[in-house]
Short mmCIF file of C-alpha atoms and ligand atoms in Angstrom, two decimals:
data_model
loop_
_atom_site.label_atom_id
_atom_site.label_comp_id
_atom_site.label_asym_id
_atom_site.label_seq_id
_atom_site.Cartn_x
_atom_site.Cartn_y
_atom_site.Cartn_z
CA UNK V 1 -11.08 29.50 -63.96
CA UNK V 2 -8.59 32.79 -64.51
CA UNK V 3 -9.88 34.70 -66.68
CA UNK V 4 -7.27 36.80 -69.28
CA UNK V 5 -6.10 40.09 -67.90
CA UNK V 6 -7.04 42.73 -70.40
CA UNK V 7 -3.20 43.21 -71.48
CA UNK V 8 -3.47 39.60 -72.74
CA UNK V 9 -6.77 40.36 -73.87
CA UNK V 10 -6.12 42.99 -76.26
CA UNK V 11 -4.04 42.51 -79.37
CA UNK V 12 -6.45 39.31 -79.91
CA UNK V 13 -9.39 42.45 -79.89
CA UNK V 14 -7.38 44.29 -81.92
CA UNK V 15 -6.58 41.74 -84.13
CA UNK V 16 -10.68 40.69 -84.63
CA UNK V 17 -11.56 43.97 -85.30
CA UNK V 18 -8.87 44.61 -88.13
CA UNK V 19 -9.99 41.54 -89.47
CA UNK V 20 -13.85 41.89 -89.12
CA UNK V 21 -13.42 45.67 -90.72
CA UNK V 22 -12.00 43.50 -94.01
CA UNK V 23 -14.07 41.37 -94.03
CA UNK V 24 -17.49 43.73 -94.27
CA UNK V 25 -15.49 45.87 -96.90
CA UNK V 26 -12.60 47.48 -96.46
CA UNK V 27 -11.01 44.82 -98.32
CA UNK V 28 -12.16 45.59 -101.32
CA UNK V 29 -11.87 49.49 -100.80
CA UNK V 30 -8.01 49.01 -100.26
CA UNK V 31 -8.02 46.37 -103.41
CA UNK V 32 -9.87 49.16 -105.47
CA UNK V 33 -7.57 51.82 -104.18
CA UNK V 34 -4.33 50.14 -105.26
CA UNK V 35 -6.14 48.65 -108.26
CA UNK V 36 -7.00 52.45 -109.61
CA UNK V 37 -3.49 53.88 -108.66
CA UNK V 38 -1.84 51.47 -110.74
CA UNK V 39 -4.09 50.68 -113.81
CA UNK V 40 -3.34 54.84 -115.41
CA UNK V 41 -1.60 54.74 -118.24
CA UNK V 42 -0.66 50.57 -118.96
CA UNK V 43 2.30 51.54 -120.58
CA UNK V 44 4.66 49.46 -117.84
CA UNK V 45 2.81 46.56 -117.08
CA UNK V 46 6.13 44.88 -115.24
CA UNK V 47 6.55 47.51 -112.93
CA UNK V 48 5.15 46.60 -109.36
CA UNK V 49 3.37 49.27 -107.55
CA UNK V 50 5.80 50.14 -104.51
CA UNK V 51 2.91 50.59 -102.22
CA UNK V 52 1.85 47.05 -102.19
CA UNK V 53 4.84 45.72 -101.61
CA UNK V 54 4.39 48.11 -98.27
CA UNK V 55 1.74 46.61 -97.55
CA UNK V 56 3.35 43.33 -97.09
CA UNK V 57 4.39 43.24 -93.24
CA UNK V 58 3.57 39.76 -91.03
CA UNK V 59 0.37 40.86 -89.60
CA UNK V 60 -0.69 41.61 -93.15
CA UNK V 61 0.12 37.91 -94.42
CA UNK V 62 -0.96 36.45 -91.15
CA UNK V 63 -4.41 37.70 -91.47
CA UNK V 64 -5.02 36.22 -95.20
CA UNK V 65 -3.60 32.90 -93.88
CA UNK V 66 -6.85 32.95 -91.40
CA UNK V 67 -8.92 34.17 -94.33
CA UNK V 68 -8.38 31.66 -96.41
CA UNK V 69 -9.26 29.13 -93.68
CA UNK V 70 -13.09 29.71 -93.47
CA UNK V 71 -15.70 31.31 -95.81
CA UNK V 72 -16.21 34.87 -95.14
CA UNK V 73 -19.38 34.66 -93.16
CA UNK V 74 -18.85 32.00 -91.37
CA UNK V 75 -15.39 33.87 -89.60
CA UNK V 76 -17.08 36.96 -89.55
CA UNK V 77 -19.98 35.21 -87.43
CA UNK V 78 -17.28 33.45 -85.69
CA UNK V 79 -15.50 37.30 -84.93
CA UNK V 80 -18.76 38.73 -83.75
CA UNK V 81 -18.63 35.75 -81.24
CA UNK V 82 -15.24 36.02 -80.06
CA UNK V 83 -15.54 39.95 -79.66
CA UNK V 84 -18.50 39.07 -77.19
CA UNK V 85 -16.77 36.28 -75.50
CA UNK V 86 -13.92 39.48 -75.01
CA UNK V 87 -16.59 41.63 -73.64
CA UNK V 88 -17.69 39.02 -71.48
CA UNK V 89 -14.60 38.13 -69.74
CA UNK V 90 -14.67 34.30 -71.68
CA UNK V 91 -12.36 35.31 -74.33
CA UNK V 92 -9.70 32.19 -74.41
CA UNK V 93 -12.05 29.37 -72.96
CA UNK V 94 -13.91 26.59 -75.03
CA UNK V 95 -17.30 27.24 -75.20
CA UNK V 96 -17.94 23.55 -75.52
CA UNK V 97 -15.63 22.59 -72.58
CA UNK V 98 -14.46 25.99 -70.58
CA UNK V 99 -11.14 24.47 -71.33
CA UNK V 100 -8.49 26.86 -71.25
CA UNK V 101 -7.45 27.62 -75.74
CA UNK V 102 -3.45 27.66 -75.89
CA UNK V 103 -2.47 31.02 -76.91
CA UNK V 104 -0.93 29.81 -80.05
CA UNK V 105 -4.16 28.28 -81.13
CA UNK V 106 -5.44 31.79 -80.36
CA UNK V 107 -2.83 33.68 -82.65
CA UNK V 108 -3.60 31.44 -85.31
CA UNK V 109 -7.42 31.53 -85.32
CA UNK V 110 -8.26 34.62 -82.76
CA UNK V 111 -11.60 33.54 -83.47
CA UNK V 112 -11.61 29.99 -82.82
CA UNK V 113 -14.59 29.32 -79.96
CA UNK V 114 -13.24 25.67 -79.58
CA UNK V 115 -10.01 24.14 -78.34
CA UNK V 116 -8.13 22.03 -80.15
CA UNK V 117 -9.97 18.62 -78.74
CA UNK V 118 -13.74 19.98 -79.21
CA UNK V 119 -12.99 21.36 -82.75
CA UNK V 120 -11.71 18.09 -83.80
CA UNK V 121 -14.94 16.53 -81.90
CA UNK V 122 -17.08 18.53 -83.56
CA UNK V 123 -15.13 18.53 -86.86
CA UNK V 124 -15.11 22.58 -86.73
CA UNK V 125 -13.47 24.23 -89.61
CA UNK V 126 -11.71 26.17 -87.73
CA UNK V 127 -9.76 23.45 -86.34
ZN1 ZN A 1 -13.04 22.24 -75.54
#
């Protein structure tokens, strides 16, 4: 089986990481941050902070879409695995089957260890 150059390989790494750093924390120091910045003074409650608005760009929306899919450890267990799977050249392949996981399953769940036919075998959450 081909494995995926490194090219093809990388924004998926990138991707994990961003989301594994969130998920052990720096979530909730970015939350706090804007949280902070916006609660001096309470005089204009209506006003919405500019900076999270910034904020707001795909990736950004993309990543609490796959958030909200799984419980927190369970993906971050899940990220650990896929990061390894990257190291080991067997990023992109089933770990059930070796089947080949489309690359749109991928950019959904970059995490996912299963392709589309084991995770509904196995009735994985990720699926
Ligand atoms: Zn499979």
């Amino acid at each position: 089986m081909a494995k995926m150059k490194k090219t093809e390989v990388r924004p998926f790494k990138e991707m994990l990481i961003q989301l594994r750093a969130r998920l052990r924390g720096d979530v909730s120091t970015l939350a706090n941050a804007a949280l902070s910045s916006s609660g001096s003074g309470g005089s204009s409650s209506s006003a919405v902070p500019s900076h999270i608005a910034d904020m707001g760009s795909d990736t950004y929306e993309q990543d609490n879409t796959i958030l909200l899919m799984n419980s927190e450890g369970e993906t971050l267990t899940q990220i650990e695995g896929a990061l390894e799977r990257i190291e080991g050249g067997l990023y992109g392949f089933c770990t059930e089957c070796s089947g080949k996981i489309p690359k749109t399953r991928l950019k959904t769940i970059p995490y996912t260890p299963h392709c589309v036919k084991c995770a509904s075998e196995l009735e994985d959450d990720t699926y």
